[in-house]
Coordinates of C-alpha atoms in Angstrom, one line a residue:
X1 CA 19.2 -14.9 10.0
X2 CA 18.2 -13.7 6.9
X3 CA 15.4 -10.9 6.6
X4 CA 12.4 -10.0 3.8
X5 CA 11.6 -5.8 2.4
X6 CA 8.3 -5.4 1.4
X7 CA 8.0 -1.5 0.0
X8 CA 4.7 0.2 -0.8
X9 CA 4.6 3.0 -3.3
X10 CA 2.3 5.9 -3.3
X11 CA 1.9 10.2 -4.5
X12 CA 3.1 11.0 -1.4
X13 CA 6.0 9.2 -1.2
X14 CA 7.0 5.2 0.4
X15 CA 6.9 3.1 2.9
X16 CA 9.2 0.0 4.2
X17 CA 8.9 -2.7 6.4
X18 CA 12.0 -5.5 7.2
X19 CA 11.1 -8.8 9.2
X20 CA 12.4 -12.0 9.0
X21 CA 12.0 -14.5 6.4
X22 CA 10.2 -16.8 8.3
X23 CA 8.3 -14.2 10.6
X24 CA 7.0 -12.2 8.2
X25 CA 3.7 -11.2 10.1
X26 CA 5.3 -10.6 13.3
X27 CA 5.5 -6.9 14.3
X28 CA 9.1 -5.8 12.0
X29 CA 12.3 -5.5 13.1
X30 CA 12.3 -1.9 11.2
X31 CA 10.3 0.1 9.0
X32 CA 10.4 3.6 7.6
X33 CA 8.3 6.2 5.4
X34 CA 10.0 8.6 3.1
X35 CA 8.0 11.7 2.1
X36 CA 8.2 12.5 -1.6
X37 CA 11.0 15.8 -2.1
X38 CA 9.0 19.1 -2.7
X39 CA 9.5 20.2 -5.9
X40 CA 10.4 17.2 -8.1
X41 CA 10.8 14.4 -6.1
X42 CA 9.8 11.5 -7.9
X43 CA 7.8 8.0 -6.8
X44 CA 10.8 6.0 -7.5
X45 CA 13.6 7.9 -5.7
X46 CA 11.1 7.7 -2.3
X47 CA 11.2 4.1 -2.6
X48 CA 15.0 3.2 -3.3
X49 CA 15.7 5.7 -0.7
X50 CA 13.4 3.8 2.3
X51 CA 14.9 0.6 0.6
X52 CA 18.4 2.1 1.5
X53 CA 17.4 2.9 4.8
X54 CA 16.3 -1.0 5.6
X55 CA 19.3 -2.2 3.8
X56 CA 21.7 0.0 6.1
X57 CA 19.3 -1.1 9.3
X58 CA 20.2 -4.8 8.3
X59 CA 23.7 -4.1 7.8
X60 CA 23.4 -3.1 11.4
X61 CA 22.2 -6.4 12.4
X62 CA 24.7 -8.1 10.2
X63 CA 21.8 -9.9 8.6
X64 CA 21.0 -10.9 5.0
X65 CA 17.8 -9.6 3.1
X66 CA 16.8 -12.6 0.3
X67 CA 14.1 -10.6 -0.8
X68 CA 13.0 -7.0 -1.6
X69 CA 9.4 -6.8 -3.0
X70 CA 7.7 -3.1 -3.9
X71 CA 3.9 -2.6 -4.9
X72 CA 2.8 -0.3 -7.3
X73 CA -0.3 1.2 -8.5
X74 CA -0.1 1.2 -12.1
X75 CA 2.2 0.1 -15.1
X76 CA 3.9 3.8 -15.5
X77 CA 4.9 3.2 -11.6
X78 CA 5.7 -0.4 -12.3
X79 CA 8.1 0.7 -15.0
X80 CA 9.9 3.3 -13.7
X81 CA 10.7 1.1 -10.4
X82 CA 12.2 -1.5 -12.7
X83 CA 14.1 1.1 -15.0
X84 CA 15.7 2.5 -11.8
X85 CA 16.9 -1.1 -10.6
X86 CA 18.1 -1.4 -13.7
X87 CA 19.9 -5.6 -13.9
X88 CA 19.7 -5.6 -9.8
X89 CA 16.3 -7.9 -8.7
X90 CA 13.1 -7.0 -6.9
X91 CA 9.9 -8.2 -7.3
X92 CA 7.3 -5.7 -8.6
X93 CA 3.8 -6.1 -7.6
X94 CA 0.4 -5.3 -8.5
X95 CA -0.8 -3.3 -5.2
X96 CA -4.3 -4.9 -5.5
X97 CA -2.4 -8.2 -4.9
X98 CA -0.4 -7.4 -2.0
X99 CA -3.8 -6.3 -0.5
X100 CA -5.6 -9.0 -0.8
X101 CA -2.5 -11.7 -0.1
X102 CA -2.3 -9.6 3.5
X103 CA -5.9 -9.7 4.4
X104 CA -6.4 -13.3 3.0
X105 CA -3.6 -14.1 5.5
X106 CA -5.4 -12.7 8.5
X107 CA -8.2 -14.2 7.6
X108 CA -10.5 -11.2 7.0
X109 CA -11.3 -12.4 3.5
X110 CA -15.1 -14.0 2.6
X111 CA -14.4 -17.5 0.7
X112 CA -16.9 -17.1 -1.5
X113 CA -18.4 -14.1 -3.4
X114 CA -16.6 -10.7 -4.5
X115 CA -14.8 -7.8 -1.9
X116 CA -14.3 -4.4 -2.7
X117 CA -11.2 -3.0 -2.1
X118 CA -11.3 1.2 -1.1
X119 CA -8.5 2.5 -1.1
X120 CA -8.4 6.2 0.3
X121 CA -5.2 7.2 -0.2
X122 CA -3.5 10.7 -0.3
X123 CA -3.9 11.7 -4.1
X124 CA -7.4 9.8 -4.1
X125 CA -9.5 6.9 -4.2
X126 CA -9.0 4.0 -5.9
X127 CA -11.9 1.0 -5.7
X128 CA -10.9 -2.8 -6.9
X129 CA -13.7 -5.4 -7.0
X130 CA -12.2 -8.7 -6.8
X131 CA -13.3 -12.4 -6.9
X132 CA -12.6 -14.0 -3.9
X133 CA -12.7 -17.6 -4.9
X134 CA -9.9 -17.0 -7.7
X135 CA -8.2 -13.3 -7.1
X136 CA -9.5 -12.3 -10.5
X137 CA -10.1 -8.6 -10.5
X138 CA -13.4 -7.9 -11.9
X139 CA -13.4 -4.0 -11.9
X140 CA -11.1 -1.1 -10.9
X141 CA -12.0 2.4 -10.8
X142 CA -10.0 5.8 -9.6
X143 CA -11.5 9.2 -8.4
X144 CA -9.0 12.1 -7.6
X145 CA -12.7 14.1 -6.0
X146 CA -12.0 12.5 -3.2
X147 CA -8.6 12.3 -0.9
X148 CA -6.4 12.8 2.2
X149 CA -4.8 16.1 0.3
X150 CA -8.2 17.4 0.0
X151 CA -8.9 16.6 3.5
X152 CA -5.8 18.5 4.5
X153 CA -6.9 21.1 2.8
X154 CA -10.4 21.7 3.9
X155 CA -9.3 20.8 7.9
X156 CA -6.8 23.9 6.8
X157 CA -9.5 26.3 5.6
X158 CA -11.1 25.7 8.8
X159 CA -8.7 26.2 11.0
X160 CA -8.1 29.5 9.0
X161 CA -11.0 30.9 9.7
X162 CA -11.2 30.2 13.3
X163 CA -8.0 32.5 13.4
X164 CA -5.5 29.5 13.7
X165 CA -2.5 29.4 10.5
X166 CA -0.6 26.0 10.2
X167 CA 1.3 24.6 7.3
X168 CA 0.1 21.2 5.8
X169 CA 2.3 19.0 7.0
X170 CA 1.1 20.6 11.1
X171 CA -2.4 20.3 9.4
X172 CA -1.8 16.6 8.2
X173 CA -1.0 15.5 11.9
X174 CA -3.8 17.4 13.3
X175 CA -6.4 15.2 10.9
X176 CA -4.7 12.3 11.7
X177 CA -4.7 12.8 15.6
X178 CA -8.5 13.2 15.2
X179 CA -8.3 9.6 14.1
X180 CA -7.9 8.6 17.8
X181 CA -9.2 11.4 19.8
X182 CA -13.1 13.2 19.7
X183 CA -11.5 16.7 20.8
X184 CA -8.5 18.9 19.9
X185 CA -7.1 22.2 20.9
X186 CA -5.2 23.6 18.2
X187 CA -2.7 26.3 18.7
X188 CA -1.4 29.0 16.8
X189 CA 2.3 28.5 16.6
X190 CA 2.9 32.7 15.7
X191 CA -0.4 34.0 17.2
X192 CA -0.9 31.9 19.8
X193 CA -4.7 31.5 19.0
X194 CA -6.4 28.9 19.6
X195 CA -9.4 26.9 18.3
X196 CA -11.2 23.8 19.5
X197 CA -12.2 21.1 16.8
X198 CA -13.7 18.0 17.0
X199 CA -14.4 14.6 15.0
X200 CA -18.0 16.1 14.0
X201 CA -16.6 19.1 12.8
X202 CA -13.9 17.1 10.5
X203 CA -16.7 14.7 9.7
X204 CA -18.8 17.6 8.2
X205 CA -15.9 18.8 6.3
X206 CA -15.5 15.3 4.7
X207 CA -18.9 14.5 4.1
X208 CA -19.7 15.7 0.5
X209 CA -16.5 13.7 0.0
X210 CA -17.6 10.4 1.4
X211 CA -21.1 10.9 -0.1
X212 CA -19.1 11.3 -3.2
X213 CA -17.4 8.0 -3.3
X214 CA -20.4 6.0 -2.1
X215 CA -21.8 7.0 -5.4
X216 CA -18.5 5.6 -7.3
X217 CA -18.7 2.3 -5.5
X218 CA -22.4 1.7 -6.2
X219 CA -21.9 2.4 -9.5
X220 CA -19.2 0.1 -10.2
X221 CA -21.5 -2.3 -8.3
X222 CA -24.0 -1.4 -11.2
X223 CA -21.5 -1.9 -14.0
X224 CA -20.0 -5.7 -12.5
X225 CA -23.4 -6.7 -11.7
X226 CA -22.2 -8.4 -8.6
X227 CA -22.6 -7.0 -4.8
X228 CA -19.5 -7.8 -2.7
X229 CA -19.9 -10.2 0.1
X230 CA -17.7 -7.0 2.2
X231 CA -16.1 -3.5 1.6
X232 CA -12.3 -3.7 2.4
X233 CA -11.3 0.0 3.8
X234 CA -7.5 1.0 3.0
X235 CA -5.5 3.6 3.2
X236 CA -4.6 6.1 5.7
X237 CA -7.9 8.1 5.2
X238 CA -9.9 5.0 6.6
X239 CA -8.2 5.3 10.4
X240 CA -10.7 7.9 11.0
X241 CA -13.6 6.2 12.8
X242 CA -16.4 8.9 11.1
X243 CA -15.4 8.1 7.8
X244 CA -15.5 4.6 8.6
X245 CA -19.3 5.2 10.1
X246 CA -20.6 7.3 7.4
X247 CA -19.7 4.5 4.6
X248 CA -21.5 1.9 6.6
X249 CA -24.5 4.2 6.9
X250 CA -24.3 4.9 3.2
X251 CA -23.7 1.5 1.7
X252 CA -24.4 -0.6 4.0
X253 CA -22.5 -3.4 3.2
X254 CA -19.9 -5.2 5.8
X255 CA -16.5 -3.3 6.3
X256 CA -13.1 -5.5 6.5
X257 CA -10.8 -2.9 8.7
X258 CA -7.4 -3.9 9.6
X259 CA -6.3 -1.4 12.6
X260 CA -3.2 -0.2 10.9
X261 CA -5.0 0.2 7.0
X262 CA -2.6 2.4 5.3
X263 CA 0.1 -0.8 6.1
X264 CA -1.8 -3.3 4.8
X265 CA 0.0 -3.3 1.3
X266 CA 3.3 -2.5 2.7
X267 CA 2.9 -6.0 5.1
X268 CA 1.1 -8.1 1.6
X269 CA 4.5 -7.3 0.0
X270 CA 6.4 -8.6 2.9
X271 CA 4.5 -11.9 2.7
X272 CA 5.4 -11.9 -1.1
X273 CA 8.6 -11.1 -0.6
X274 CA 9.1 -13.9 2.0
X275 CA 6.7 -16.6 -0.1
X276 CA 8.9 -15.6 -3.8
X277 CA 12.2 -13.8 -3.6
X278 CA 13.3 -13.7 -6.9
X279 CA 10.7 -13.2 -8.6
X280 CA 10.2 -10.4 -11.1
X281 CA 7.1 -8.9 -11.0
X282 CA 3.5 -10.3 -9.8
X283 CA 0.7 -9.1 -11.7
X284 CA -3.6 -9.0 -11.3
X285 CA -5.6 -10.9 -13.5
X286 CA -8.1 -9.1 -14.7
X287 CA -11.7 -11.4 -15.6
X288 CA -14.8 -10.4 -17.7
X289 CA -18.0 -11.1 -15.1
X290 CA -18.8 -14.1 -16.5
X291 CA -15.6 -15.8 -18.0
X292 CA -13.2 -18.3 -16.6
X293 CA -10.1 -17.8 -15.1
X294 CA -7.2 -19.5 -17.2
X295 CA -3.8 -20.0 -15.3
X296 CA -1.0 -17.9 -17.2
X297 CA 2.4 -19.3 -18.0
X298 CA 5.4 -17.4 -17.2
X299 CA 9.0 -17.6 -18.1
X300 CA 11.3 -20.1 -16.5
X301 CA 13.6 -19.2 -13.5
X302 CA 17.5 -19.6 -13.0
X303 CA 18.4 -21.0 -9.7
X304 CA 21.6 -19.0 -8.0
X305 CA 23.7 -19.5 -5.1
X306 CA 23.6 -16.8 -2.4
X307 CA 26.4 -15.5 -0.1
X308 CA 28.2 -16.7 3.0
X309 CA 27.2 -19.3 5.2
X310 CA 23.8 -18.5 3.8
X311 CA 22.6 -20.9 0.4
X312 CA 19.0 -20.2 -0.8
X313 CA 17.6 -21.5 -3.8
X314 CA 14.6 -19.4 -5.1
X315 CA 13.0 -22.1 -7.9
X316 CA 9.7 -20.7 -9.0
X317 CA 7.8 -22.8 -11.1
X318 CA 3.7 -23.1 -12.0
X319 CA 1.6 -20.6 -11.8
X320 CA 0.4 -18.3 -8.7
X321 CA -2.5 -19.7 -6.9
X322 CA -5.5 -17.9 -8.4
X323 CA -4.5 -17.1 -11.3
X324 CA -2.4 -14.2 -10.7
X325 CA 0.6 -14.1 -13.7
X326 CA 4.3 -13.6 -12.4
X327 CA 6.9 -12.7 -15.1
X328 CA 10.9 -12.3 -14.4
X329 CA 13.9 -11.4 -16.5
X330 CA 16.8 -13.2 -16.1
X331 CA 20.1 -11.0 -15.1
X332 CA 23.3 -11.4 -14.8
X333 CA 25.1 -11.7 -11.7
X334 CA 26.6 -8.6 -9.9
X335 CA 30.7 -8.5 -10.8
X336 CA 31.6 -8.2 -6.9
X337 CA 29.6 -11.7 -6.3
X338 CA 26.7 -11.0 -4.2
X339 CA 23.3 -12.1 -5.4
X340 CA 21.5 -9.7 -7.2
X341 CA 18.4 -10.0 -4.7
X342 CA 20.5 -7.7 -2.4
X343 CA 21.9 -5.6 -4.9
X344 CA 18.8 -3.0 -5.3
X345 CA 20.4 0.1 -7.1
X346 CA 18.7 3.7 -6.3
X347 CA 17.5 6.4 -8.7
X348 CA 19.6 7.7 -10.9
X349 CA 21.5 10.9 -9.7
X350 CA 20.1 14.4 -10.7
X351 CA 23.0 16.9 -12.1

């Protein structure tokens, strides 16, 4: 058998998700999440590190991964992925795209009219309005007001003050326990106080927040001139059912919620990975409200002969379906023989 890696990066670090080629939204075989180091740990070193992990876990199974994709959220992150893998092969992809390939594929996408990707992630919140009937994205905006480390911290002062001391990481898994349960008793690992909090009293905390960011959607609404046939919530933040409630009472539009949101870009790269092994990178296409969407060219691909018993040729050729622009470089083969799409080098070692 041979097995598909779709990695999603992110500030606090990387996750990774192996299935098999042909099953690529079946529950995976193995996935991981690497927390960034403390202290200087960088973006890219979290991913080759969880892509490490998966290539050992296939080792394991003595199967063959054809293709390692990794999303990123900007060019800076896009670039220092690439510079790490240096002449070895993995597709880089515009997060936005992974997104909306994922949720096209369950089927939680409009067909006509715009969605509006939120993104509450750990270092923030990132909004993407996109067209659905050609992937164009119309708008992106970022806010750092607004994010999981803030929540951590604020669900830490509390706690504080109710006589209870925990590090972040003990506070992080207390906010996201309140995703699932209305009540928690919190203990005091030193003290042994305790204090009782509940999904209201998070929900308070949050709220300025939340109030915040409904602000930042409407006014990107404002500046696109279009409302979005449905508010996509992602990122880990979203699990929690009052922040969920609190943007439908504030915006009012329909929410697209995949049970397992802070996954959702890890599991779009998976399907890219599976649909386009070799490729290089896949990138949006941003439109102009109001302009046509061109298809754009890209650079023609080498064909090469994988290992073993296994022969897959990854021809890409045309553009991606809705205009989104994929780019490769050509590299030369690895001197010990094995394809290159295998061959994903780490960071470079600190001295």
């Amino acid at each position: 058998m041979v097995l598909v890696l779709g990695v999603s990066a992110g500030a606090a670090g990387a996750r990774a998700m192996l299935t098999h080629s042909d099953q690529p939204h079946l529950p995976p075989i193995d996935r991981c999440q690497v927390v960034r180091r403390s202290g200087g740990g960088s973006m890219e070193e979290a991913v080759f590190e969880a892509i490490r992990l998966m290539r050992k876990s296939a080792a394991k199974r003595d199967e063959f991964i054809t293709g390692i994709a990794v999303t990123c959220r900007s060019s800076n992150q896009a670039e220092a992925i690439r510079t790490a893998a240096g002449r070895n092969r993995l597709t880089v992809i515009d997060e936005p795209v992974a997104q909306l390939r994922y949720l096209r594929f369950t089927r939680k996408l409009p067909s006509e009219g715009s969605v509006l990707l939120y993104d509450l992630g750990a270092s923030g919140l990132t909004l993407t309005q996109i067209d659905c009937r050609n992937d164009a994205v119309l708008a992106t905006k970022r806010s750092t007001v607004v994010g999981g480390d803030g929540h951590d911290a604020l669900l830490r002062w509390l706690l504080t003050r109710g006589g209870v001391t925990l590090d972040l990481a003990d506070t992080r898994r207390q906010k996201e326990a309140l995703a699932s349960e209305r009540v928690l008793a919190v203990c005091d690992p030193i003290s042994g106080q305790r204090i009782v909090i509940t999904r209201s009293d998070f929900a308070e905390l949050v709220e300025a927040g939340i109030h915040h960011s409904a602000s930042f959607v409407r006014h990107m609404i404002d500046e696109t001139g279009i409302r979005p046939a449905g508010l996509a919530l992602l990122g880990g933040c979203t699990r929690n059912k009052s922040i969920r409630d609190e943007l439908k009472q504030q915006l009012g539009y329909p929410l697209i919620y995949d049970p397992e949101p802070d996954l959702v870009s890890t599991r779009g790269a998976v399907l890219l990975a599976a649909e386009r092994p070799s490729a290089r990178s896949i990138r949006s296409v941003h439109l102009t409200p109001g302009a046509s969407c061109q298809e754009v060219p890209h650079s023609p691909v080498s064909r090469r002969k994988l290992v073993a018993a296994v022969a897959v040729t990854a021809t890409l050729g045309g553009t991606i379906v809705g205009g989104l622009a994929m780019n490769r470089d050509t590299g030369a083969a690895h001197p010990d023989g094995k394809p290159p799409t295998v061959e994903v080098v780490g960071p470079p070692k600190h001295g």
